[in-house]
Every structure is written in structure tokens, then in C-alpha cells.
XYZ file of C-alpha atoms in Angstrom:
336
model
C 114.487 -99.212 -35.822
C 111.668 -101.699 -37.274
C 112.488 -104.870 -38.585
C 110.687 -108.191 -39.821
C 112.578 -111.105 -38.369
C 112.622 -114.720 -38.988
C 112.004 -116.259 -35.228
C 110.665 -119.643 -34.029
C 107.481 -120.306 -33.095
C 106.504 -123.130 -30.260
C 102.758 -122.979 -31.272
C 103.345 -123.603 -34.694
C 106.418 -125.508 -34.445
C 108.045 -123.677 -37.242
C 110.039 -120.313 -38.500
C 107.948 -117.589 -38.743
C 107.876 -113.799 -39.848
C 107.394 -110.809 -36.890
C 107.418 -107.451 -36.793
C 109.907 -106.066 -33.982
C 110.974 -102.740 -33.067
C 115.337 -103.607 -32.511
C 118.575 -101.684 -31.389
C 120.627 -100.356 -34.763
C 123.379 -102.077 -35.449
C 126.857 -100.096 -34.727
C 128.952 -98.882 -37.354
C 132.733 -100.610 -37.923
C 135.415 -98.411 -39.919
C 134.236 -99.427 -43.200
C 130.479 -99.619 -42.283
C 127.907 -97.813 -44.181
C 124.108 -97.174 -42.518
C 121.434 -97.397 -45.701
C 118.007 -96.368 -45.391
C 116.622 -99.236 -47.065
C 113.956 -98.359 -50.038
C 113.270 -101.367 -51.468
C 114.363 -105.434 -51.463
C 113.884 -108.361 -53.354
C 114.377 -111.870 -52.289
C 116.040 -114.879 -53.206
C 116.161 -118.673 -52.219
C 118.621 -117.930 -49.687
C 115.995 -115.785 -47.818
C 113.785 -119.028 -47.191
C 116.837 -121.601 -46.931
C 118.127 -119.184 -43.987
C 114.796 -118.751 -42.306
C 113.813 -122.919 -42.755
C 116.983 -123.150 -40.609
C 115.322 -121.584 -37.368
C 114.386 -123.881 -35.464
C 113.877 -124.749 -31.477
C 117.617 -125.329 -31.466
C 118.143 -122.115 -33.237
C 115.276 -119.659 -32.574
C 116.275 -116.473 -34.035
C 115.340 -113.798 -33.739
C 116.991 -113.127 -37.283
C 116.803 -110.366 -40.104
C 116.573 -111.779 -43.521
C 117.314 -110.281 -46.707
C 120.342 -109.652 -49.291
C 118.898 -107.582 -52.053
C 118.287 -104.101 -51.631
C 118.552 -100.716 -52.641
C 118.316 -97.515 -50.820
C 120.156 -94.109 -49.564
C 123.101 -93.896 -47.271
C 122.633 -91.822 -43.727
C 125.632 -92.549 -42.033
C 129.311 -93.068 -42.658
C 131.773 -95.211 -40.319
C 135.103 -93.295 -39.566
C 137.128 -94.713 -42.558
C 134.673 -94.805 -45.373
C 135.946 -93.315 -48.304
C 134.237 -94.432 -51.269
C 130.336 -93.337 -50.640
C 129.181 -90.285 -49.252
C 126.000 -89.178 -47.375
C 122.694 -88.961 -49.414
C 123.974 -91.120 -52.213
C 121.866 -94.335 -53.607
C 123.262 -97.589 -53.747
C 122.035 -101.038 -53.994
C 124.049 -103.961 -53.015
C 123.526 -107.601 -51.780
C 125.182 -107.581 -48.187
C 126.626 -110.269 -45.954
C 125.187 -113.168 -44.861
C 126.921 -113.290 -41.744
C 125.541 -110.013 -40.731
C 121.556 -108.622 -40.330
C 119.655 -108.301 -43.477
C 117.611 -105.814 -45.598
C 114.215 -106.731 -44.276
C 114.089 -103.416 -41.906
C 114.093 -99.654 -41.646
C 118.129 -99.697 -41.909
C 121.122 -101.743 -42.908
C 124.578 -101.693 -42.035
C 126.968 -102.927 -44.724
C 130.363 -102.721 -45.716
C 131.453 -99.938 -48.239
C 133.501 -102.532 -50.037
C 130.471 -104.565 -51.246
C 128.328 -101.526 -52.127
C 127.647 -100.187 -55.300
C 125.981 -96.719 -56.799
C 122.615 -97.487 -57.855
C 122.011 -96.719 -61.492
C 120.486 -93.413 -62.171
C 117.766 -94.610 -64.461
C 116.380 -96.933 -62.389
C 113.831 -96.747 -59.459
C 114.410 -98.552 -55.841
C 112.698 -101.272 -56.498
C 113.885 -101.958 -60.271
C 117.761 -101.471 -58.719
C 116.877 -104.053 -55.854
C 116.094 -106.703 -58.377
C 119.916 -106.674 -59.484
C 122.463 -107.237 -56.677
C 122.729 -110.396 -55.708
C 122.148 -112.348 -59.266
C 124.557 -109.827 -60.924
C 127.287 -110.615 -58.348
C 126.368 -114.481 -58.805
C 126.237 -114.462 -62.379
C 129.154 -112.068 -63.224
C 131.768 -114.226 -60.807
C 130.149 -117.364 -62.428
C 130.866 -116.305 -66.124
C 134.289 -114.432 -65.791
C 135.696 -115.635 -62.208
C 134.739 -119.285 -62.414
C 134.097 -119.919 -66.021
C 137.103 -117.714 -67.017
C 135.217 -116.738 -70.165
C 137.220 -115.149 -72.526
C 134.411 -112.021 -73.650
C 136.022 -112.160 -77.594
C 135.488 -116.071 -77.779
C 132.384 -117.706 -79.751
C 131.916 -120.012 -76.709
C 128.603 -121.886 -76.297
C 127.122 -121.520 -73.331
C 124.081 -123.330 -71.575
C 122.217 -121.873 -68.925
C 120.142 -124.076 -66.942
C 116.816 -122.557 -65.026
C 117.626 -119.258 -67.940
C 114.472 -117.670 -66.667
C 114.896 -117.705 -62.603
C 116.546 -114.637 -61.129
C 119.875 -115.330 -61.744
C 119.484 -116.894 -65.332
C 117.693 -113.578 -66.309
C 120.757 -111.471 -65.383
C 123.297 -113.841 -67.065
C 121.774 -114.069 -70.422
C 122.132 -110.180 -70.409
C 125.522 -110.117 -69.288
C 126.988 -112.795 -71.769
C 124.919 -111.308 -74.474
C 125.923 -107.511 -73.539
C 129.478 -108.161 -72.198
C 130.670 -111.452 -74.399
C 130.457 -112.849 -77.870
C 129.003 -116.298 -76.651
C 125.757 -117.959 -78.117
C 123.517 -118.633 -75.340
C 121.326 -121.379 -74.834
C 118.454 -121.260 -72.089
C 116.473 -123.771 -70.644
C 112.523 -122.417 -70.191
C 109.825 -124.917 -70.240
C 106.659 -122.857 -70.067
C 105.370 -120.309 -72.703
C 105.677 -117.486 -70.480
C 109.350 -118.693 -69.020
C 110.396 -119.114 -72.932
C 109.035 -116.104 -74.039
C 111.157 -114.434 -71.321
C 114.324 -115.730 -71.801
C 114.078 -114.956 -75.396
C 113.361 -111.186 -74.750
C 116.094 -110.878 -72.375
C 118.706 -112.124 -75.678
C 118.653 -115.923 -75.451
C 119.867 -117.350 -78.837
C 118.059 -120.946 -78.468
C 115.823 -122.154 -75.902
C 115.611 -126.297 -74.549
C 113.567 -127.997 -72.451
C 115.092 -129.221 -68.851
C 113.025 -131.784 -68.815
C 114.160 -133.584 -72.039
C 117.777 -135.031 -73.311
C 119.934 -131.656 -73.718
C 122.155 -133.686 -76.618
C 119.359 -134.416 -78.798
C 117.662 -130.925 -78.606
C 121.190 -129.091 -79.293
C 122.145 -131.687 -82.324
C 118.581 -130.862 -83.959
C 119.175 -127.315 -83.332
C 122.503 -127.775 -84.930
C 125.185 -128.069 -82.002
C 127.213 -130.742 -81.508
C 127.327 -129.689 -77.974
C 128.127 -126.787 -75.320
C 131.416 -125.422 -73.994
C 129.941 -124.147 -70.950
C 127.326 -124.402 -68.442
C 125.904 -122.360 -65.933
C 123.902 -124.360 -63.741
C 121.524 -122.129 -61.538
C 119.105 -125.502 -60.583
C 119.758 -128.553 -58.260
C 122.570 -130.541 -60.242
C 120.858 -133.938 -59.172
C 118.013 -133.102 -61.190
C 120.340 -131.885 -64.860
C 124.049 -133.610 -64.097
C 123.606 -136.633 -66.122
C 121.981 -134.812 -69.280
C 124.970 -132.314 -68.990
C 127.529 -134.588 -68.714
C 126.484 -136.154 -72.185
C 125.565 -132.518 -73.955
C 129.471 -131.140 -72.218
C 132.001 -130.634 -75.127
C 135.318 -131.669 -74.182
C 137.430 -129.158 -71.538
C 134.212 -127.808 -70.980
C 132.915 -126.921 -67.422
C 129.893 -126.688 -65.288
C 129.475 -123.734 -62.580
C 126.844 -124.198 -60.250
C 125.382 -122.321 -57.342
C 123.071 -124.749 -55.924
C 123.947 -127.288 -53.462
C 122.990 -131.002 -54.906
C 120.159 -132.687 -53.377
C 121.955 -136.082 -53.534
C 125.352 -137.185 -54.260
C 126.447 -136.758 -58.018
C 128.451 -138.888 -60.049
C 131.537 -136.476 -60.786
C 133.400 -139.703 -62.920
C 130.651 -138.826 -65.728
C 132.700 -135.692 -66.553
C 136.643 -137.741 -66.500
C 136.722 -138.483 -69.858
C 136.139 -135.217 -71.485
C 138.270 -133.668 -68.821
C 135.303 -131.527 -67.750
C 135.557 -129.568 -64.673
C 133.145 -128.748 -61.904
C 132.849 -125.040 -59.622
C 130.908 -123.806 -57.286
C 130.274 -120.217 -56.744
C 128.793 -118.684 -53.845
C 128.695 -114.511 -53.954
C 129.031 -114.611 -49.826
C 132.291 -115.918 -49.957
C 134.227 -112.485 -50.401
C 132.210 -110.751 -47.573
C 132.085 -114.051 -45.417
C 135.974 -114.315 -45.229
C 136.486 -110.312 -45.720
C 138.919 -111.287 -48.580
C 141.400 -108.348 -49.843
C 139.521 -108.603 -53.119
C 136.058 -107.932 -51.955
C 135.518 -104.514 -53.183
C 135.374 -106.158 -56.848
C 131.938 -106.358 -55.650
C 131.356 -102.962 -55.747
C 133.596 -102.531 -59.087
C 131.397 -105.200 -60.958
C 128.126 -103.890 -59.695
C 129.220 -100.287 -60.966
C 130.195 -101.690 -64.198
C 127.193 -103.407 -64.940
C 125.182 -99.697 -63.688
C 127.126 -98.124 -66.617
C 125.635 -100.952 -68.680
C 122.037 -100.122 -67.272
C 122.421 -96.806 -67.241
C 122.788 -97.116 -71.223
C 120.036 -99.426 -71.832
C 122.045 -102.632 -72.782
C 120.805 -104.477 -69.332
C 117.502 -104.295 -67.789
C 116.056 -105.016 -64.427
C 114.591 -108.163 -63.886
C 111.987 -107.595 -61.569
C 108.616 -108.847 -62.825
C 106.352 -109.125 -59.617
C 105.609 -106.369 -57.333
C 104.243 -107.155 -53.775
C 104.151 -103.554 -52.743
C 105.357 -102.763 -49.187
C 107.400 -104.870 -47.149
C 105.224 -106.272 -44.333
C 105.286 -109.907 -42.353
C 102.479 -111.061 -44.906
C 104.220 -109.562 -48.226
C 107.418 -111.177 -47.300
C 105.886 -114.425 -46.579
C 103.809 -114.574 -49.788
C 107.264 -113.911 -51.604
C 108.998 -117.193 -49.561
C 105.810 -119.218 -50.791
C 106.206 -118.106 -54.414
C 109.446 -118.574 -54.564
C 109.632 -122.021 -53.087
C 107.601 -123.112 -56.181
C 110.252 -123.009 -58.270
C 108.124 -120.829 -60.677
C 108.791 -117.522 -60.297
C 109.959 -115.764 -63.825
C 112.512 -112.890 -62.840
C 112.661 -111.704 -59.477
C 110.152 -110.375 -57.011
C 110.448 -107.045 -55.272
C 109.095 -105.392 -52.293
C 109.206 -101.450 -50.949
C 110.869 -100.412 -47.944
C 108.746 -100.906 -44.699
C 106.259 -97.833 -43.664
C 107.174 -95.508 -41.411
């Protein structure tokens, strides 16, 4: 099959993307083979790409967000059928979705929302799983509680779906950070109740909007850039859930006096460690699919770069690394 792989280039002394013909991965008992019809990109893509080096030359297939069609079943697959349209994020330990076909564990694959095309569907899995697990498994937010939740990086991929999940599945009051006019308009269109500037004092801004602070924080940006600001605005017994490793040490003592907590979310944990409850990712994807089909939650694709090629994927990575993209970047499957 065709694949676009990350490989170390000695002349350029860096990782580059190259199209190759490679053997298809064999199926395990609970695996399905999916013909990849569309993908979206995430920071994990360029982070793994940047790890390719002289010592770790690759090749490695990147991509952990896809939508496609099931073309082959493992011997014990029971939850999916041939020809079904699916969407999923996959497993970071296995080859990714930047290929004609991908093998993935049935327990982490959801049936695609029927009202979405493949590119729209591909914009959702990784960010949906991340946001859902952050909200309901890490923060353990009571859907009926009228909590105030601050989302840092509200216009990004995870923020864009987190706003919608909170507004459609809880009674939370959602405050999102955004600084540019287009990102402010975007987060408001998704349902954010209030918007604050991430470059200014959170507490002062929120107090000017009539609030004393926030109950919970979803941190979708580098903690070192926001931690002191968040420690001030977080109310007693509230928590911060972060999805990003800090670029430098952070002072956890700032959370002590208000009994605040700091939690980590990594959506690949279940697949990496083959946890017995990994079917929860299938279940939550299909729960969200119902809301999508009812028009309650919308896909977050904002930029379509055409079909998947070395050039279009490289462009997607470059744009993502600017930190200024809104929603998700999507691409179609590889040309046969």
C-alpha cells in the first residue's frame, strides 16, 4: 500500500515526509483494516515527526485522526462489519493514518456520524476523546452542576469541541480564551458564554464580567505560559486538567492553599496500555455521533488542504506549529 512516512534525511539533517510503498500490517484478532478516506492533523503529528533523527531514523507513518471504511476484519471482531463507515484516533504505538489503509483495534473505533462526510468526521476523534475524558473522567464534572469552566486555547482543535461538549452535555458556564478577532468570533459561534484574553490577567477580566473566579480549568496550551494566572483565578477545591507537557518547571505550591488539583489527560493511555476499559473510547465516539446527527455538535474542520500528499501534509504541520490555527486542518485520502 501507499503511505507517507516520516524519515530522517541526512542531507537536510532533519525529518522529512516521503511517499513509499510498504507492506500491509497483519491483523490481530480484534483488529480491523480501514481504507482511510480522510485525516486531520494534531500537534502529536509534528511532535513525533520531530523525534525522527539520525539515532531514530524511521520510517514511521504518522497520523492519529481518521475516517474511512472497514475493509477487513480480525478473527474475533464483534462490534464492526465490513463496509461500515468509521472514525477513530488510533494508537500512537502503531502505524498511523497517513496511508491508504490503517489497522486499528476495534474497541477504539466508532461508527461515523451519518450526516458528516469523511473530512468532517476526521476532524473529530482525537480532540473529542481528549475533551470528553478531560471533562468527565479527569475533572469528573457533574453534568447537572452549574460550574464555571475556563478553557485555555478555546479556538484550537480540542477547545473547539470542548466548548460544544460542555454546552450540549452539561449546565456549565463556559469561558474561553481567545485574542484575535477571528478566534473570538469562532469560540462564540460554538457557544462560549464569555471570552477572555489569554495575554491579560484572568482574574481581573473575569471579575469585570461579574465572576469571582472559575471552578475548573481545561488547559490546552503550554502550562508554563498560564500557570500563575490560572492559580489566581481558580476557586477553592477546583482543578486544572492539562493535555500539554510543560516547557519548563511549574510551581505546584501555588495550588496548595486553595486545595486545588492538577490533572493530566493523554488520550492514548488506554490504547498504549491496552486497558480493559478501552471500549469507553468507542462508546464516547458513538455517543458524540448521536449528538452530531441531531445537529447538537458540529465538526470543527476549518481548513481543507485537499488530498493527502507529501506537500499538503508538510503544509499542515507548518501551519499547526504556528499555534494560530482555528479548529482543525483536514485532508482527503491518498490518490490511488
